[in-house]
Amino acid sequence: MDSGAEGLAQVLGLFRTRGSQTRADVIAATGMARSTVNQRLEALLSAGLLCSAGENASTGGRRAERFAFDADAGRLLVADIGASGLRTALCDLGGRVLAERTEEIPVTRGPEPVLKAVDEHFARLPLPRTGPGGGPALRGVAVSVPGPVEFEAGRAVSPPIMLGWDGFDIAGHVRRRYGVTALVDNDVNVMAFGEHRAGPPGVGHLFMLKVGTGVGSGIIADGRILRGAQGAAGDIGHLPARLEEPPSPGAEPALCRCGNVGCVEAYAGGWAFARDLFPGLADEETVNAVPEALRLLRSGDHHAIRLARRSGRILGEAVAGAVSLLNPAVVVVGGQFALTGEHVLTGIREVVYRRSLPLATRSLVIRPAALGKRSGVIGLAQQLADALFAPSGIAELLPRG
Amino acid sequence: MDSGAEGLAQVLGLFRTRGSQTRADVIAATGMARSTVNQRLEALLSAGLLCSAGENASTGGRRAERFAFDADAGRLLVADIGASGLRTALCDLGGRVLAERTEEIPVTRGPEPVLKAVDEHFARLPLPRTGPGGGPALRGVAVSVPGPVEFEAGRAVSPPIMLGWDGFDIAGHVRRRYGVTALVDNDVNVMAFGEHRAGPPGVGHLFMLKVGTGVGSGIIADGRILRGAQGAAGDIGHLPARLEEPPSPGAEPALCRCGNVGCVEAYAGGWAFARDLFPGLADEETVNAVPEALRLLRSGDHHAIRLARRSGRILGEAVAGAVSLLNPAVVVVGGQFALTGEHVLTGIREVVYRRSLPLATRSLVIRPAALGKRSGVIGLAQQLADALFAPSGIAELLPRG
DNA sequence: GAACTTTTGATTGTCGACGACCAAAAGTAG
DNA sequence: CTACTTTTGGTCGTCGACAATCAAAAGTTC
């Protein structure tokens, strides 16, 4: 029954994280006996999860054979559902994007229409029709949504901006439709995970800030996603904002779409940026005006730049708090608004390095998302691959039960 | 070499967390074979780590024998070093305090004098002179300090308020002196751990706020202490404070002892409370005036109560941020200032329930430290016991290597 | 007291991981 | 070509975990 699933996962994990390895490398890294390593390698090779990868240069004798994880042994479908848009991708098992599609669709339409759109994307992505000999098979599907997720159950819980999604069993929906492993997570969590994996190994503590239409964050602590008791961790966007100038007398604090007032998002999110850039806009119009606002920012409009920089500083205040609390090694900034020019990032840096404590900032790196707009889909694929290749799931991938 | 250390630790862990168990319980919980369970139990019994604990009521046949972790199989010495005081304890292996001592001594004296004071405490605690037949042996020593700690190395790093401790190898010092396992951690981390273990099982996410002379916090995420990249996580005390009233024009933001201005601690910590309660006090005197200020608060002085309540609200603003970010299941409030009456706690509750998001607060519990002033020492003992009984360390506790 | 339950102790054979050993393969240095 | 290195593939005995079995011990119910 067990038959070394633990060891199989350990060996496979080695190849997934460290790339190609020789037998001797595996023995040194795992501490397993040579005979055991050979057994595991043979099993993984015959399952098609490993492949030969050339030979080492000789060090005086016979050259050592290298093996590598075969990312082409299967395919993953992922859907990164944002507040206002959708990005889907076909990935290999290593999390590389082979093909992708995007679409503008507000998540507020509700689960059925949005997941139907996802299905259409998946149908049009060039997934090889999964036959026994017809190319790599589909191994799993992963979906992220812009709100809290009860991770084990794969369902959305009390999402503030996802009308109609509360309690919807997303994982069940997907699993029924595609008959493979399904995974659901929060959108910023998966971005954080993607950036974490893309970064240098050994960095276990990462803070991801997403500044798109709204503002959210994801936390990697000790290499794992920090979800909190109800899966609601990382909600930095609805913290009360600290403003640089004292509010002018009589001015009311900004109303936020979460129903509260004075949230970070209500001053520094993408929609707040559009609202401030185009005064007099109706409330319903601000969200739709975000793309236009970003165009203006990209074109170098001075007023837009000033506003973006100010957003960055307001965000910086919140991030500085998170840095003091979590002491991450790196802060990654992503999302459409933050990735439009360097203005938001500059504002964030300005405040964080001034505000946070010396020990926490001494070697702190604040950088834009290395994966750009693909942080989410890549993070989804990485997390899904982790789930597939965990000791509990690895048995299914081997032949003969 | 290995000989089932993994399994031994697993079985022992079962008894440590769930109390007394029968053989059948262990088999059900671990999934190990009966023969294996018997082997492990025999080993642990002969090592004196388990003991017999009566029998079950019969369910129709022979009564099942119960076994329990024998907390008296060894002793632990722990020292909880705070900013202004020291609390040491002799504990059993279950973390129960058998004897304790306290002393007022400022940590700023430096490592040698303070650790010498710890040694004197240890010498006076009724530790049975550890002989082969002379009572339970000393198994480990643990120390906590009020500043960031590089946990693996067991040394203090860049502590803001611990002059002269930077880089001091506390664990090495202790290990050399007592020749047993030594563990060093941050004071609030160990309090968080103690409260976490004392609370109901299954609560993996806890936020600990300590309000004593200063202000600090400790984070339990997924059942483990969150330390951050440099061991500096949890520094809530030196976040910029959000004040309820707009600062009066011309008023300068409060100077903090960390060198910055406007920190939470500079408005809501114990020394700030003393400063505001006794205006005109010299800077050097405020810290020493804290006990007197707490006496006044305890006596029901109206002004003191108002100030304490205000401190609570300022702390609440910071805690609300942490709650949104971390989504803990419970917030525990400890420290001398917070434990003097309910005033500070009331202020915190007032703000957190108003400020934080519905999902995060729906089932959030905010409670005072269940272990009172002993959170620290008990947390130290618990953590030390965990380290001793981990798979890597369990071999040393068994006879015959 | 007899029949039935349940726990416990002891034995045995199977299987997988390990480590030691040997021999073949592949290459380098002279 | 020869001697030496290094990797690889295989065999084999040992040991620990497991599962199955049997028998004794302890207790309940009738």
Short mmCIF file of N, CA and C in Angstrom, two decimals, chain B residues 37-107:
data_model
loop_
_atom_site.label_atom_id
_atom_site.label_comp_id
_atom_site.label_asym_id
_atom_site.label_seq_id
_atom_site.Cartn_x
_atom_site.Cartn_y
_atom_site.Cartn_z
N VAL B 37 3.82 -0.83 18.06
CA VAL B 37 3.39 0.02 19.18
C VAL B 37 3.92 -0.56 20.49
N ASN B 38 3.81 -1.88 20.63
CA ASN B 38 4.30 -2.50 21.85
C ASN B 38 5.80 -2.27 22.04
N GLN B 39 6.53 -2.42 20.96
CA GLN B 39 7.98 -2.15 21.04
C GLN B 39 8.26 -0.74 21.50
N ARG B 40 7.57 0.25 20.88
CA ARG B 40 7.79 1.66 21.22
C ARG B 40 7.41 1.93 22.66
N LEU B 41 6.28 1.38 23.06
CA LEU B 41 5.83 1.62 24.44
C LEU B 41 6.83 1.04 25.43
N GLU B 42 7.32 -0.15 25.11
CA GLU B 42 8.27 -0.78 26.01
C GLU B 42 9.53 0.07 26.14
N ALA B 43 9.98 0.57 25.00
CA ALA B 43 11.18 1.41 25.02
C ALA B 43 10.96 2.66 25.87
N LEU B 44 9.81 3.29 25.68
CA LEU B 44 9.52 4.52 26.41
C LEU B 44 9.29 4.24 27.89
N LEU B 45 8.68 3.11 28.18
CA LEU B 45 8.47 2.74 29.58
C LEU B 45 9.80 2.48 30.28
N SER B 46 10.66 1.75 29.60
CA SER B 46 11.94 1.42 30.23
C SER B 46 12.82 2.65 30.34
N ALA B 47 12.58 3.65 29.48
CA ALA B 47 13.34 4.90 29.59
C ALA B 47 12.75 5.79 30.67
N GLY B 48 11.60 5.40 31.19
CA GLY B 48 10.99 6.18 32.25
C GLY B 48 10.20 7.38 31.75
N LEU B 49 10.02 7.47 30.43
CA LEU B 49 9.29 8.61 29.89
C LEU B 49 7.79 8.40 29.93
N LEU B 50 7.41 7.13 30.00
CA LEU B 50 5.99 6.83 30.17
C LEU B 50 5.81 6.09 31.49
N CYS B 51 4.61 6.15 32.02
CA CYS B 51 4.32 5.36 33.20
C CYS B 51 2.90 4.83 33.08
N SER B 52 2.61 3.82 33.85
CA SER B 52 1.28 3.25 33.85
C SER B 52 0.31 4.23 34.49
N ALA B 53 -0.91 4.25 34.01
CA ALA B 53 -1.88 5.22 34.55
C ALA B 53 -3.23 4.58 34.71
N GLY B 54 -3.26 3.48 35.47
CA GLY B 54 -4.53 2.85 35.76
C GLY B 54 -5.10 2.06 34.59
N GLU B 55 -6.37 1.76 34.71
CA GLU B 55 -7.00 0.97 33.67
C GLU B 55 -8.32 1.60 33.29
N ASN B 56 -8.74 1.33 32.09
CA ASN B 56 -10.06 1.74 31.64
C ASN B 56 -11.14 0.94 32.36
N ALA B 57 -12.35 1.47 32.35
CA ALA B 57 -13.48 0.66 32.77
C ALA B 57 -13.68 -0.43 31.72
N SER B 58 -14.11 -1.55 32.17
CA SER B 58 -14.29 -2.65 31.22
C SER B 58 -15.46 -2.37 30.28
N THR B 59 -15.30 -2.78 29.04
CA THR B 59 -16.41 -2.66 28.09
C THR B 59 -16.94 -4.06 27.77
N GLY B 60 -16.79 -4.93 28.71
CA GLY B 60 -17.30 -6.28 28.50
C GLY B 60 -16.23 -7.35 28.62
N GLY B 61 -15.00 -6.95 28.61
CA GLY B 61 -13.92 -7.92 28.68
C GLY B 61 -12.79 -7.41 29.56
N ARG B 62 -11.63 -7.83 29.27
CA ARG B 62 -10.47 -7.40 30.05
C ARG B 62 -10.31 -5.89 29.94
N ARG B 63 -9.93 -5.26 31.05
CA ARG B 63 -9.79 -3.81 31.03
C ARG B 63 -8.49 -3.38 30.35
N ALA B 64 -8.57 -2.35 29.57
CA ALA B 64 -7.39 -1.86 28.87
C ALA B 64 -6.51 -1.04 29.79
N GLU B 65 -5.22 -1.26 29.68
CA GLU B 65 -4.28 -0.53 30.52
C GLU B 65 -4.04 0.85 29.93
N ARG B 66 -3.98 1.85 30.78
CA ARG B 66 -3.70 3.20 30.30
C ARG B 66 -2.25 3.55 30.60
N PHE B 67 -1.66 4.31 29.68
CA PHE B 67 -0.30 4.81 29.90
C PHE B 67 -0.34 6.33 29.82
N ALA B 68 0.62 6.96 30.46
CA ALA B 68 0.66 8.42 30.41
C ALA B 68 2.12 8.89 30.37
N PHE B 69 2.29 10.07 29.83
CA PHE B 69 3.60 10.71 29.84
C PHE B 69 4.00 10.99 31.28
N ASP B 70 5.23 10.60 31.62
CA ASP B 70 5.70 10.84 32.99
C ASP B 70 6.50 12.14 33.05
N ALA B 71 5.77 13.19 33.43
CA ALA B 71 6.41 14.50 33.44
C ALA B 71 7.50 14.60 34.51
N ASP B 72 7.51 13.63 35.41
CA ASP B 72 8.51 13.68 36.48
C ASP B 72 9.81 12.97 36.12
N ALA B 73 9.94 12.60 34.86
CA ALA B 73 11.15 11.90 34.43
C ALA B 73 12.33 12.84 34.24
N GLY B 74 12.13 14.10 34.49
CA GLY B 74 13.22 15.04 34.32
C GLY B 74 12.79 16.42 34.77
N ARG B 75 13.75 17.32 34.81
CA ARG B 75 13.45 18.68 35.22
C ARG B 75 14.00 19.67 34.20
N LEU B 76 13.35 20.82 34.12
CA LEU B 76 13.80 21.87 33.22
C LEU B 76 14.00 23.15 34.02
N LEU B 77 15.01 23.90 33.68
CA LEU B 77 15.21 25.21 34.28
C LEU B 77 14.97 26.26 33.20
N VAL B 78 14.13 27.24 33.51
CA VAL B 78 13.85 28.28 32.53
C VAL B 78 13.99 29.66 33.15
N ALA B 79 14.37 30.60 32.31
CA ALA B 79 14.52 31.99 32.77
C ALA B 79 13.88 32.92 31.76
N ASP B 80 12.88 33.64 32.22
CA ASP B 80 12.17 34.59 31.38
C ASP B 80 12.70 35.98 31.71
N ILE B 81 13.60 36.46 30.87
CA ILE B 81 14.22 37.76 31.13
C ILE B 81 13.42 38.85 30.45
N GLY B 82 12.82 39.73 31.24
CA GLY B 82 12.07 40.84 30.67
C GLY B 82 12.92 42.10 30.64
N ALA B 83 12.33 43.19 30.21
CA ALA B 83 13.07 44.44 30.12
C ALA B 83 13.52 44.89 31.51
N SER B 84 12.66 44.71 32.48
CA SER B 84 13.00 45.24 33.80
C SER B 84 13.03 44.17 34.88
N GLY B 85 12.61 42.96 34.55
CA GLY B 85 12.57 41.94 35.59
C GLY B 85 12.91 40.57 35.06
N LEU B 86 13.04 39.66 35.99
CA LEU B 86 13.51 38.32 35.68
C LEU B 86 12.61 37.34 36.41
N ARG B 87 12.15 36.32 35.70
CA ARG B 87 11.36 35.27 36.35
C ARG B 87 11.95 33.93 35.97
N THR B 88 12.35 33.17 36.97
CA THR B 88 12.93 31.86 36.71
C THR B 88 12.03 30.80 37.31
N ALA B 89 12.13 29.59 36.76
CA ALA B 89 11.28 28.52 37.27
C ALA B 89 11.94 27.17 37.08
N LEU B 90 11.59 26.29 38.00
CA LEU B 90 11.91 24.87 37.84
C LEU B 90 10.63 24.19 37.39
N CYS B 91 10.70 23.50 36.26
CA CYS B 91 9.50 22.89 35.70
C CYS B 91 9.69 21.39 35.51
N ASP B 92 8.55 20.68 35.48
CA ASP B 92 8.64 19.28 35.08
C ASP B 92 8.57 19.21 33.55
N LEU B 93 8.63 18.01 33.02
CA LEU B 93 8.70 17.88 31.56
C LEU B 93 7.39 18.22 30.87
N GLY B 94 6.32 18.35 31.66
CA GLY B 94 5.05 18.75 31.08
C GLY B 94 4.85 20.25 31.09
N GLY B 95 5.84 20.96 31.60
CA GLY B 95 5.76 22.41 31.61
C GLY B 95 5.10 22.96 32.87
N ARG B 96 4.85 22.12 33.85
CA ARG B 96 4.28 22.61 35.10
C ARG B 96 5.35 23.28 35.93
N VAL B 97 4.98 24.39 36.55
CA VAL B 97 5.94 25.13 37.36
C VAL B 97 5.98 24.50 38.76
N LEU B 98 7.14 24.03 39.18
CA LEU B 98 7.28 23.40 40.50
C LEU B 98 7.77 24.39 41.53
N ALA B 99 8.56 25.36 41.06
CA ALA B 99 9.06 26.39 41.96
C ALA B 99 9.50 27.56 41.11
N GLU B 100 9.39 28.75 41.65
CA GLU B 100 9.80 29.89 40.83
C GLU B 100 10.35 31.01 41.69
N ARG B 101 11.06 31.91 41.04
CA ARG B 101 11.63 33.07 41.73
C ARG B 101 11.51 34.27 40.80
N THR B 102 11.44 35.45 41.39
CA THR B 102 11.45 36.65 40.54
C THR B 102 12.44 37.65 41.12
N GLU B 103 12.84 38.56 40.26
CA GLU B 103 13.78 39.59 40.70
C GLU B 103 13.65 40.79 39.77
N GLU B 104 13.78 41.98 40.35
CA GLU B 104 13.80 43.17 39.51
C GLU B 104 15.23 43.44 39.08
N ILE B 105 15.49 43.35 37.80
CA ILE B 105 16.82 43.67 37.32
C ILE B 105 16.71 44.12 35.87
N PRO B 106 17.21 45.32 35.56
CA PRO B 106 17.09 45.82 34.19
C PRO B 106 18.02 45.06 33.24
N VAL B 107 17.46 44.70 32.10
CA VAL B 107 18.22 43.92 31.13
C VAL B 107 19.40 44.73 30.57
#
